[in-house]
Short mmCIF file of C-alpha atoms in Angstrom, two decimals:
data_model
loop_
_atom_site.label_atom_id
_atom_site.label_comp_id
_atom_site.label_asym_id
_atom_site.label_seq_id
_atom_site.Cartn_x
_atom_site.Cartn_y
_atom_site.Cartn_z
CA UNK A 12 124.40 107.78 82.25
CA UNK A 13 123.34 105.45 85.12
CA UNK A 14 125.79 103.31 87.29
CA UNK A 15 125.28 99.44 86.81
CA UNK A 16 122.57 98.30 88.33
CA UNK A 17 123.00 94.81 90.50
CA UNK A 18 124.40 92.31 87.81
CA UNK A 19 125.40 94.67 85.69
CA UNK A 20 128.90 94.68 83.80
CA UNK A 21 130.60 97.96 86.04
CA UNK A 22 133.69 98.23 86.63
CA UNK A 23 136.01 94.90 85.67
CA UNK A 24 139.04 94.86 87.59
CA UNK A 25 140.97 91.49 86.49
CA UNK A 26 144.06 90.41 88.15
CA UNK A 27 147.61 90.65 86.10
CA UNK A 28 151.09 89.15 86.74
CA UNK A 29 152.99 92.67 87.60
CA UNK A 30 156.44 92.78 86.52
CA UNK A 31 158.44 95.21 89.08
CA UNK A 32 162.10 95.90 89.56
CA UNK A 33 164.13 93.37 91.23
CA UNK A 34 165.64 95.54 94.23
CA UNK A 35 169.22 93.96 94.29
CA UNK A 36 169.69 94.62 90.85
CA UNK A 37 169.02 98.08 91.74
CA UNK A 38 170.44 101.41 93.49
CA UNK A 39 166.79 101.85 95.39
CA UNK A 40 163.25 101.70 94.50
CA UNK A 41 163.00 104.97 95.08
CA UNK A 42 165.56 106.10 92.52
CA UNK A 43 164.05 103.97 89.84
CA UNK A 44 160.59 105.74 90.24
CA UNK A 45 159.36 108.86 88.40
CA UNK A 46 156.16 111.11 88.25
CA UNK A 47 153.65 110.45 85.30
CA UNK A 48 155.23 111.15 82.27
CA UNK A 49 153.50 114.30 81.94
CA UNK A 50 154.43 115.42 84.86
CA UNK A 51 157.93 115.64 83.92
CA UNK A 52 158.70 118.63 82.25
CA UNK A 53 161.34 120.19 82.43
CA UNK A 54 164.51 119.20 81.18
CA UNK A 55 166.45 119.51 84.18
CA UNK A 56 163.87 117.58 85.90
CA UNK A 57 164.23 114.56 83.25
CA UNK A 58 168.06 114.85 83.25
CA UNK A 59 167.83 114.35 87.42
CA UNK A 60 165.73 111.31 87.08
CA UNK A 61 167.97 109.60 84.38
CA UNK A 62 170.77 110.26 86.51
CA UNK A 63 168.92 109.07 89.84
CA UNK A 64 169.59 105.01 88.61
CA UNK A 65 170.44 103.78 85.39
CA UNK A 66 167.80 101.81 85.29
CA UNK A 67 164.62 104.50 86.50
CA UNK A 68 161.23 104.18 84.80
CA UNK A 69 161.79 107.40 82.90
CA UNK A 70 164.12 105.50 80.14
CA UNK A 71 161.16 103.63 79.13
CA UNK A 72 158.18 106.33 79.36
CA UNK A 73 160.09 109.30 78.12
CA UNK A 74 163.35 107.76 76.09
CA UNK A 75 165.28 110.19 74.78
CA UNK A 76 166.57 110.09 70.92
CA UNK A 77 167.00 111.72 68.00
CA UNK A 78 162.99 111.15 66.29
CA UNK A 79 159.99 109.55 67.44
CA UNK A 80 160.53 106.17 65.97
CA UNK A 81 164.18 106.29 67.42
CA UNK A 82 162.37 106.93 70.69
CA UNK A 83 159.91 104.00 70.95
CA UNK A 84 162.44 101.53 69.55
CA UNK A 85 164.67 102.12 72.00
CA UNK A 86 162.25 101.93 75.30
CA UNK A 87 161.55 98.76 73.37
CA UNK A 88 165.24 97.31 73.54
CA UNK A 89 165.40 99.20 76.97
CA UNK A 90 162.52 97.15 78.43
CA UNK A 91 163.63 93.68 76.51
CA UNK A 92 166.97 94.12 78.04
CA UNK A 93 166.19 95.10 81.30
CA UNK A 94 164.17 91.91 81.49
CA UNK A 95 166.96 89.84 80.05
CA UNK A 96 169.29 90.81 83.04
CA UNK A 97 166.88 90.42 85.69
CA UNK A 98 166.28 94.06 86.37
CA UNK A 99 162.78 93.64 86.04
CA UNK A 100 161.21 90.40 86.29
CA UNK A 101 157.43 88.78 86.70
CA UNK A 102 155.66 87.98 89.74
CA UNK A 103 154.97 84.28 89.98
CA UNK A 104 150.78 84.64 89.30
CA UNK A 105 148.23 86.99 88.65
CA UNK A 106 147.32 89.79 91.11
CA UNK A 107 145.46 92.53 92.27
CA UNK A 108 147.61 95.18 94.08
CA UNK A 109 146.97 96.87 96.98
CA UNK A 110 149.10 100.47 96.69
CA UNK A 111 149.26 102.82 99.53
CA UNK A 112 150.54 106.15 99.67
CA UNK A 113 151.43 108.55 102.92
CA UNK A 114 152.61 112.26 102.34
CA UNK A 115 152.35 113.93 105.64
CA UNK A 116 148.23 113.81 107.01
CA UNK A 117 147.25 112.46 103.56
CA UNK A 118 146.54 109.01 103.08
CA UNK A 119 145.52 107.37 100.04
CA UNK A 120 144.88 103.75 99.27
CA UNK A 121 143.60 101.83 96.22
CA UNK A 122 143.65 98.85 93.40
CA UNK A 123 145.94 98.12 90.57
CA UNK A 124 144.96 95.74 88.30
CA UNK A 125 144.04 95.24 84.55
CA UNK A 126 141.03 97.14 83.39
CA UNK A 127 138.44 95.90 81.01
CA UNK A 128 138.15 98.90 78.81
CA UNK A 129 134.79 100.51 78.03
CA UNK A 130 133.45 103.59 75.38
CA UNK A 131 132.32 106.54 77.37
CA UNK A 132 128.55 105.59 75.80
CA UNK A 133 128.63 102.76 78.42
CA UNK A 134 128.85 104.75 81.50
CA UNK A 135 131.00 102.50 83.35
CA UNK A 136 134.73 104.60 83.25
CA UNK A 137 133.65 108.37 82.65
CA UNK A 138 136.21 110.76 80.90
CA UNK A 139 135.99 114.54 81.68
CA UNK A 140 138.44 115.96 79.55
CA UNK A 141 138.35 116.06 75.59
CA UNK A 142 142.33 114.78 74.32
CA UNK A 143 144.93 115.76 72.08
CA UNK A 144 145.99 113.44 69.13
CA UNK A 145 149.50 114.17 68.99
CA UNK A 146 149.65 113.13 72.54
CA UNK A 147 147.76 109.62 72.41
CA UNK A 148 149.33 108.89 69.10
CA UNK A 149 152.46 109.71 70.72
CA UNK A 150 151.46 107.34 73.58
CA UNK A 151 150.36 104.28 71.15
CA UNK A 152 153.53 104.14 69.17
CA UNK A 153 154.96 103.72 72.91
CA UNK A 154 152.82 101.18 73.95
CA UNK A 155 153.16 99.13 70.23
CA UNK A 156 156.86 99.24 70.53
CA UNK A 157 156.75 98.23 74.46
CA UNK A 158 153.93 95.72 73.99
CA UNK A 159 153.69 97.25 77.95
CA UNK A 160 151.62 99.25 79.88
CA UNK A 161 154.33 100.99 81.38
CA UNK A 162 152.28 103.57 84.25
CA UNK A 163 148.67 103.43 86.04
CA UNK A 164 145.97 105.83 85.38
CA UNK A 165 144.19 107.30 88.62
CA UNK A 166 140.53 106.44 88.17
CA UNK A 167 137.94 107.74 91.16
CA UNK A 168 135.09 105.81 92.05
CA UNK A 169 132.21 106.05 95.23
CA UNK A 170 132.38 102.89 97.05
CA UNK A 171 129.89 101.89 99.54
CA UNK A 172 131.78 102.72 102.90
CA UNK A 173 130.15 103.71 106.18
CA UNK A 174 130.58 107.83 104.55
CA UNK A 175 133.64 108.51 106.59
CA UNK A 176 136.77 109.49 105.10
CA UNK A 177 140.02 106.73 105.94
CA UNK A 178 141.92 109.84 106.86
CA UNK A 179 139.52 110.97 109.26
CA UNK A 180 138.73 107.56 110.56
CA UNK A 181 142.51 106.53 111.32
CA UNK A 182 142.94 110.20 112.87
CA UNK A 183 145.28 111.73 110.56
CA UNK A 184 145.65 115.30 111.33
CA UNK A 185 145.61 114.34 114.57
CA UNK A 186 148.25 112.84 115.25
CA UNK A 187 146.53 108.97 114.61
CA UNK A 188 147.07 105.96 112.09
CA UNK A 189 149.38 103.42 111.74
CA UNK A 190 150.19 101.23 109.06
CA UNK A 191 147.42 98.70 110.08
CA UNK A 192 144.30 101.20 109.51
CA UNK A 193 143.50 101.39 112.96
CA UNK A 194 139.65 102.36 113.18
CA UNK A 195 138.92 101.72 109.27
CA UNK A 196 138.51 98.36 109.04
CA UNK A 197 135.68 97.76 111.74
CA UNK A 198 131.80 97.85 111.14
CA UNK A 199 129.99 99.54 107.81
CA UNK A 200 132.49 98.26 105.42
CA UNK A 201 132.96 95.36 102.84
CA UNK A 202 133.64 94.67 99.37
CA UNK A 203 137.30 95.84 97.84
CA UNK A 204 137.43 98.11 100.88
CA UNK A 205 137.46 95.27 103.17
CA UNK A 206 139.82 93.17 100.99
CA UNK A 207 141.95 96.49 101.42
CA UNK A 208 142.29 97.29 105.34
CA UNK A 209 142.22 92.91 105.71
CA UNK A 210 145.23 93.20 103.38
CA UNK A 211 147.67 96.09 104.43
CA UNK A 212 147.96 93.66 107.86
CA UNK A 213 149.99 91.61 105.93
CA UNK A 214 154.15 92.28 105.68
CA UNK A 215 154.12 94.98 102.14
CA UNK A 216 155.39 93.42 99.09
CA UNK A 217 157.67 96.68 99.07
CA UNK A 218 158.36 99.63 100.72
CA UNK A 219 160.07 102.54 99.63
CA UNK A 220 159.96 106.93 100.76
CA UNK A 221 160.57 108.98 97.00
CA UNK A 222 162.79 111.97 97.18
CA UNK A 223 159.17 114.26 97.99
CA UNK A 224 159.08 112.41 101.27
CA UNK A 225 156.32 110.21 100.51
CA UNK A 226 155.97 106.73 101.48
CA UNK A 227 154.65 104.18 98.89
CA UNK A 228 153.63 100.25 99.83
CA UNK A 229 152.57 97.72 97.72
CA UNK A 230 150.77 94.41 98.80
CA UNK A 231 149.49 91.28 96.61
CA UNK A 232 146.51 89.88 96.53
CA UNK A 233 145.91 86.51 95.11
CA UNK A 234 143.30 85.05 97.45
CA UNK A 235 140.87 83.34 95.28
CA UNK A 236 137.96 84.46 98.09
CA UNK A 237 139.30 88.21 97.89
CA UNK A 238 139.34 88.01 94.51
CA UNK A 239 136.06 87.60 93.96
CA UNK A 240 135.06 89.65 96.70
CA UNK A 241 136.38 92.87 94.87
CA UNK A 242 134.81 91.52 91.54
CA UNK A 243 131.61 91.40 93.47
CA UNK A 244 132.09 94.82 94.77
CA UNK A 245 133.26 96.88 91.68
CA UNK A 246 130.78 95.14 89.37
CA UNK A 247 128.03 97.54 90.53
CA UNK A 248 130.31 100.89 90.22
CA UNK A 249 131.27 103.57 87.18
CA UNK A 250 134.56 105.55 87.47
CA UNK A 251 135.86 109.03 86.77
CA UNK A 252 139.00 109.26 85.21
CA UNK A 253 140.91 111.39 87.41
CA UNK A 254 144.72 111.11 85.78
CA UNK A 255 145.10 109.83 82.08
CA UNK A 256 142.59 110.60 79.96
CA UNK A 257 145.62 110.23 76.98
CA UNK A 258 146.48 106.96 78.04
CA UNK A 259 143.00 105.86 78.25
CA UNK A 260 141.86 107.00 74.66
CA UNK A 261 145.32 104.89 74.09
CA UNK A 262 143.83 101.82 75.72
CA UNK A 263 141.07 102.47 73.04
CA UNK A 264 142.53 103.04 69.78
CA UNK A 265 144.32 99.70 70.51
CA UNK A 266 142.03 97.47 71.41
CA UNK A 267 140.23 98.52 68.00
CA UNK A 268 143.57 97.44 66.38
CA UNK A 269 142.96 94.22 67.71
CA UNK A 270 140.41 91.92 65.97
CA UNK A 271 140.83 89.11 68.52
CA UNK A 272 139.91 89.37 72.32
CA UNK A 273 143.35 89.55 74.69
CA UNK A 274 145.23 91.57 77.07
CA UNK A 275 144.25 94.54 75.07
CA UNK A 276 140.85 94.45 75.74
CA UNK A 277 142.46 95.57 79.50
CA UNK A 278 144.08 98.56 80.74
CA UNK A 279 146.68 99.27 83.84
CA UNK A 280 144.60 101.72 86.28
CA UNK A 281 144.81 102.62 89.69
CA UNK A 282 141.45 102.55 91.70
CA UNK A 283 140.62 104.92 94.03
CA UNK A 284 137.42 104.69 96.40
CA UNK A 285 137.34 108.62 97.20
CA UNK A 286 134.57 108.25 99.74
CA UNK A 287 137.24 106.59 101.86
CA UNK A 288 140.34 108.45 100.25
CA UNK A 289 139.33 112.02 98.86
CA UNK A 290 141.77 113.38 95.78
CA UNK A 291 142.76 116.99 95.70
CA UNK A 292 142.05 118.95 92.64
CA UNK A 293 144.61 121.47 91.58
CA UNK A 294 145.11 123.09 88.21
CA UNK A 295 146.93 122.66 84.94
CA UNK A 296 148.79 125.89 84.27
CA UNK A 297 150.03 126.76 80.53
CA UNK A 298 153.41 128.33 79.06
CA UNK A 299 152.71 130.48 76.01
CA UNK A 300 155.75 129.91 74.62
CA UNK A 301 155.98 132.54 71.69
CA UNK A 302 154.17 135.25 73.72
CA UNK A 303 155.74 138.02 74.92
CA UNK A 304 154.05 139.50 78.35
CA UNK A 305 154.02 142.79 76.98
CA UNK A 306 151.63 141.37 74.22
CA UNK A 307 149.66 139.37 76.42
CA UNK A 308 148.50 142.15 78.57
CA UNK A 309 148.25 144.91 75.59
CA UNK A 310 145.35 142.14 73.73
CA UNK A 311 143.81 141.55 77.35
CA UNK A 312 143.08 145.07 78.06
CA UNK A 313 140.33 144.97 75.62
CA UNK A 314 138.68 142.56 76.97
CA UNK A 315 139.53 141.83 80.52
CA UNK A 316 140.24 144.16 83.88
CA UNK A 317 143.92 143.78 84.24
CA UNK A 318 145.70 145.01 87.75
CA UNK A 319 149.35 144.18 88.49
CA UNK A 320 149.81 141.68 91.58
CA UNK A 321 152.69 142.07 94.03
CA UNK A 322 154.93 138.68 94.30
CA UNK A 323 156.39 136.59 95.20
CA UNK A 324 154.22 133.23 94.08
CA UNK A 325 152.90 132.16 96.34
CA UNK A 326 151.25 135.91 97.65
CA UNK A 327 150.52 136.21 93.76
CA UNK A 328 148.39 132.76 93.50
CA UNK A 329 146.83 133.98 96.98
CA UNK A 330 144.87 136.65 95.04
CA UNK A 331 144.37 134.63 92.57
CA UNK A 332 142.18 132.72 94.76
CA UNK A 333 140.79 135.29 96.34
CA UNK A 334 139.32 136.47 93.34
CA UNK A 335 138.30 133.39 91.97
CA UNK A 336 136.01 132.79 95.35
CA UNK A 337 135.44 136.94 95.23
CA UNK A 338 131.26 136.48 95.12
CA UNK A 339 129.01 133.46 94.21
CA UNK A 340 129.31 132.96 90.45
CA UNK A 341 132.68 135.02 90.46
CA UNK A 342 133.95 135.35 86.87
CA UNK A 343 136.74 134.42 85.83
CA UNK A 344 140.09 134.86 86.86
CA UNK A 345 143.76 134.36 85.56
CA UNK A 346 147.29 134.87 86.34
CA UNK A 347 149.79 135.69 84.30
CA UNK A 348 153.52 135.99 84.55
CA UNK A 349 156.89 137.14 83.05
CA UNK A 350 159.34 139.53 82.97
CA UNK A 351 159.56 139.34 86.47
CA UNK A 352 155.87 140.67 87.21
CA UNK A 353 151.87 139.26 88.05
CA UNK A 354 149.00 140.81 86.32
CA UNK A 355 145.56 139.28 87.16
CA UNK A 356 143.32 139.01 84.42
CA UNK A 357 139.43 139.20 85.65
CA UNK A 358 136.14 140.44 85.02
CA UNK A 359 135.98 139.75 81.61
CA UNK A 360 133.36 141.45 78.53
CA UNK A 361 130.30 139.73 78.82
CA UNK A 362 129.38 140.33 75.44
CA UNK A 363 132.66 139.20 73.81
CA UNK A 364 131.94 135.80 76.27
CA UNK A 365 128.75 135.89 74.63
CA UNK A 366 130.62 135.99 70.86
CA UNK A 367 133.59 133.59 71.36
CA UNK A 368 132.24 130.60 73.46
CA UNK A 369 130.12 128.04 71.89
CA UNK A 370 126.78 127.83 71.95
CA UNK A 371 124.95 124.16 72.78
CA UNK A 372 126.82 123.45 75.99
CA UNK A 373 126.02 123.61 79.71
CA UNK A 374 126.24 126.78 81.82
CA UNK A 375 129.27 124.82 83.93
CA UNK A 376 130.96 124.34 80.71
CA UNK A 377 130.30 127.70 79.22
CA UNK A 378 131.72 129.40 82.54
CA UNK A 379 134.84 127.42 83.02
CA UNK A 380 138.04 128.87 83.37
CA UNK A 381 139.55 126.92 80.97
CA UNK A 382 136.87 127.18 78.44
CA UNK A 383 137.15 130.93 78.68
CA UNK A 384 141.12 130.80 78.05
CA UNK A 385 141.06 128.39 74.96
CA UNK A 386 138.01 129.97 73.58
CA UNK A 387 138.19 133.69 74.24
CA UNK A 388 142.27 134.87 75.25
CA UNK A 389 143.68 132.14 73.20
CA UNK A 390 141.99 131.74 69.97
CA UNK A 391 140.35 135.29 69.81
CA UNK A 392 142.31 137.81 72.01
CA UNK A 393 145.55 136.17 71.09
CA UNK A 394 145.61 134.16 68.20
CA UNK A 395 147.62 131.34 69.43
CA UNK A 396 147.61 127.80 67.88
CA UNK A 397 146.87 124.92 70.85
CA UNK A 398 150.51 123.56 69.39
CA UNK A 399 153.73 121.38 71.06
CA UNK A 400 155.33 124.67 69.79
CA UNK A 401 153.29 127.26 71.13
CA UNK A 402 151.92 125.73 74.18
CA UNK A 403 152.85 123.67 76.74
CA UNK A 404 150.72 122.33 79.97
CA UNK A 405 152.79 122.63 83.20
CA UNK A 406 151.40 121.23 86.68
CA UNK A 407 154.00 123.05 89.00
CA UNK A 408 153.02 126.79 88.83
CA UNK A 409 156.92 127.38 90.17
CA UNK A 410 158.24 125.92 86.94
CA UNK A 411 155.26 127.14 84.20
CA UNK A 412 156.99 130.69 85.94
CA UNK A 413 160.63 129.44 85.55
CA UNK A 414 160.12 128.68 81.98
CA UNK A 415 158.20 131.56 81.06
CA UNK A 416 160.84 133.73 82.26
CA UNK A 417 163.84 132.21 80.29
CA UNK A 418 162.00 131.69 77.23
CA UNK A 419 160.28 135.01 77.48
CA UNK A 420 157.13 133.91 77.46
CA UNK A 421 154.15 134.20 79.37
CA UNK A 422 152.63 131.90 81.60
CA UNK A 423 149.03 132.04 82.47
CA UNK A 424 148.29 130.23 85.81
CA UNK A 425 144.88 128.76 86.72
CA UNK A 426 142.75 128.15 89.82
CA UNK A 427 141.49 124.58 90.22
CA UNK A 428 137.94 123.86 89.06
CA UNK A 429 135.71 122.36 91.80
CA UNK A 430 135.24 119.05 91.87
CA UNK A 431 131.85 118.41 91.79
CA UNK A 432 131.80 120.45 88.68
CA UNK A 433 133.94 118.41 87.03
CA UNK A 434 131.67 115.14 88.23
CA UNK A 435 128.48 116.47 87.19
CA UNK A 436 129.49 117.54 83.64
CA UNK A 437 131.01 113.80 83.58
CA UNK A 438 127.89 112.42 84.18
CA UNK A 439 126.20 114.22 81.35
CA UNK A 440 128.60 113.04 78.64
CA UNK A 441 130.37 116.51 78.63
CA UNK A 442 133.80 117.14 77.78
CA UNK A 443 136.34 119.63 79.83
CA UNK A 444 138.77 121.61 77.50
CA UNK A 445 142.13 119.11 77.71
CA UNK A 446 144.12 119.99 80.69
CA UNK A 447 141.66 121.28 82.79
CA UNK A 448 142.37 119.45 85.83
CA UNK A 449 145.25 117.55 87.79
CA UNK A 450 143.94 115.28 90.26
CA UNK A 451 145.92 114.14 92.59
CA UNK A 452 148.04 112.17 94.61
CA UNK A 453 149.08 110.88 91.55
CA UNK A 454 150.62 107.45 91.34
CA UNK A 455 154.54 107.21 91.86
CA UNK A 456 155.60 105.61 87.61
CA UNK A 457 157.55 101.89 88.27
CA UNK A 458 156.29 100.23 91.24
CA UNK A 459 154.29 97.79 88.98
CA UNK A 460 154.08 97.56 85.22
CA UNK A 461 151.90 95.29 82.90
CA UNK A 462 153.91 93.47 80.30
CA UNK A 463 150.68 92.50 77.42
CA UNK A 464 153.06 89.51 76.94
CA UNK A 465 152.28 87.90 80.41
CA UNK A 466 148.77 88.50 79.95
#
């Protein structure tokens, strides 16, 4: 798949009328936020939020009643009524959103807007993990009910900047960098990154610091000239989805639903120019719900050299990537916990690799950690169903732990695939096994949503 070639139809970011929490009406903007709604997962976690604020963002992306319809009707009403009282209400005109983030040395910026959606045959936004149905149907009842796009997805993209990182450039890490960009805004740059550092000069739209400690600011744009100069810019660009590959395939199945062009046709996504702003890459971790670490470990032993790992954590996940980065080519590694104890799970049988993972697909595919755990410990070693009930995908390793020991479970913790893997196989139209990545920083849920009634 080739990126758009000068006039070509690349990316298509289209300015939207954002409709954002009035902050009077509120305790803070910070209490109204949340993570991504797959992000929070446990239930304490969801029970702190919806106590944070009455009115925070996780009433409407994870309501809580007694059945799914329940569930979707009432974000519905939720939303309706939270617009009725002024608790959220529409900015005067369409806009493009400038979004900043600060945690620490890390600095990300990027561009909220609407979207045009594109099929992964057109090589404009590139997926890189295959989906789950229950989730996006899940997700589109959600969005039917809302009529909203209620959360950005984190797409990645190469821009054309002068090759030097904004973090590096503003001196972050070195005790650099103010709010105005200082140093990133000169010579070797143009397009939406010069709309960017010409914007975030201007007074933010908000300002708030989340309960993590980092700082989010959001600026308008609505300069006809800008405008166009980011249209200009993007036109000639594909995208990786970094963060929402359930949402996206969401944006799809609902635009299909739709016979007549509209604000489906668009999605809510959060730009990223990583040549500028580089993501991190961490892992996905699972909680076998149902299986007891005794099991685990007995099936392994057939298959895979299994040593026990002294704790806590964070020594634990130290060895895990020390063996992951052991040689060139390493095989594969894996962590798993409960009762209390680490056993790392390496070196597996080359011929029972050979037996359980699918012919037909690239090396990079064939060797991936998570390819090897679906394919091989899951389905053949263990025999457990990729189910709600018997699986569940957990980004903090602390809490796939936590959970694994009260249930008595097991959870099996990853090491992050490299990110140019995860490009390449892009590029070639291949899928990763679902969950195999968490890119990040990921965008703070109800700084901005799009309402498909505004347009």
């Amino acid at each position: 798949m080739t990126i758009p070639g000068p006039g070509g139809q690349g990316l298509q970011l289209t300015p939207f009328r954002g409709l954002r929490y009035v902050a009077e009406r509120v305790g803070s903007l910070a209490a109204v936020t949340s993570p991504p709604y797959d992000v929070v997962v446990r239930p304490d976690g969801l029970r702190q939020l919806e106590t944070a604020d009455p009115y925070n963002i996780v009433r409407l992306i994870l309501p809580q009643a007694d059945t799914p319809e329940a569930r979707h009707r009432q974000a519905a009403e939720t939303l309706r009524r939270w617009q009725a009282d002024g608790v959220l209400a529409p900015d005067p005109e369409p806009a493009l959103y400038v979004y900043e983030q600060r945690d620490g040395p890390t600095l990300q910026r990027g561009l909220i807007g609407a979207l045009r959606l594109s099929r992964r045959e057109e090589g404009i936004v590139l997926p890189h993990e295959e989906v789950m149905p229950h989730i996006v149907e899940d997700r589109a009842d959600l969005m039917r009910a809302t009529a909203a796009h209620l959360e950005p997805l984190l797409l990645a993209y190469r821009g054309n900047g002068n090759g030097t990182s904004a973090n590096e450039a503003s001196g972050y890490g070195t005790g650099g960098g103010g709010t105005g960009g200082s140093g990133i805004g000169g010579e070797g740059i143009g397009g939406a990154a010069r709309v960017i550092e010409r914007t975030i000069r201007g007074e933010p739209l908000l300002s708030t610091t989340t309960e993590d400690g980092v700082d989010h600011h959001l600026w308008r744009v609505t300069d006809p000239t800008d405008l166009v100069e980011v249209a200009a810019d993007l036109r000639h660009h594909q995208a990786l989805i970094a963060d929402g590959h359930h949402r996206w395939a969401t944006y799809l199945r609902l635009r299909e639903e739709r016979r007549e062009p509209g604000p489906w046709d668009y999605g809510l996504v959060l730009l990223v120019d990583t040549v500028r702003y580089p993501l991190r890459v961490r892992a996905i971790h699972r909680l076998l719900r149902r299986l007891s670490p005794d099991d685990a470990l007995a099936a392994a032993r057939r298959a895979f050299r299994v040593r026990t790992i002294d704790g806590p954590l964070p020594r634990a996940l130290e060895t895990l990537a020390e063996a992951a980065h052991a040689e060139p080519g390493a095989p594969n590694a894996f962590l798993l916990a409960g009762n209390g104890h680490f056993h790392l799970l390496d070196r597996p049988d080359p011929e029972l690799l050979a037996r359980t993972i699918p012919e037909g697909r690239p090396e990079a595919w064939r060797t991936l950690d998570a390819t090897v755990l679906h394919h091989t410990l899951l389905d053949q070693l263990w025999d457990v169903p990729d189910t709600p009930e018997h699986i569940g995908y957990i980004h903090d390793p602390t809490a796939a732990v936590e959970q694994a020991e009260r249930l008595g479970g097991t959870a099996v913790l990853m090491h992050p695939v490299r990110e140019d893997v995860v490009h390449e196989l892009a590029r070639q139209g291949i899928a990763m096994p679902h969950k195999s990545t968490s890119f990040g920083p990921k965008p703070a849920t109800g700084l901005v949503l799009r309402s498909l009634t505004l347009g």
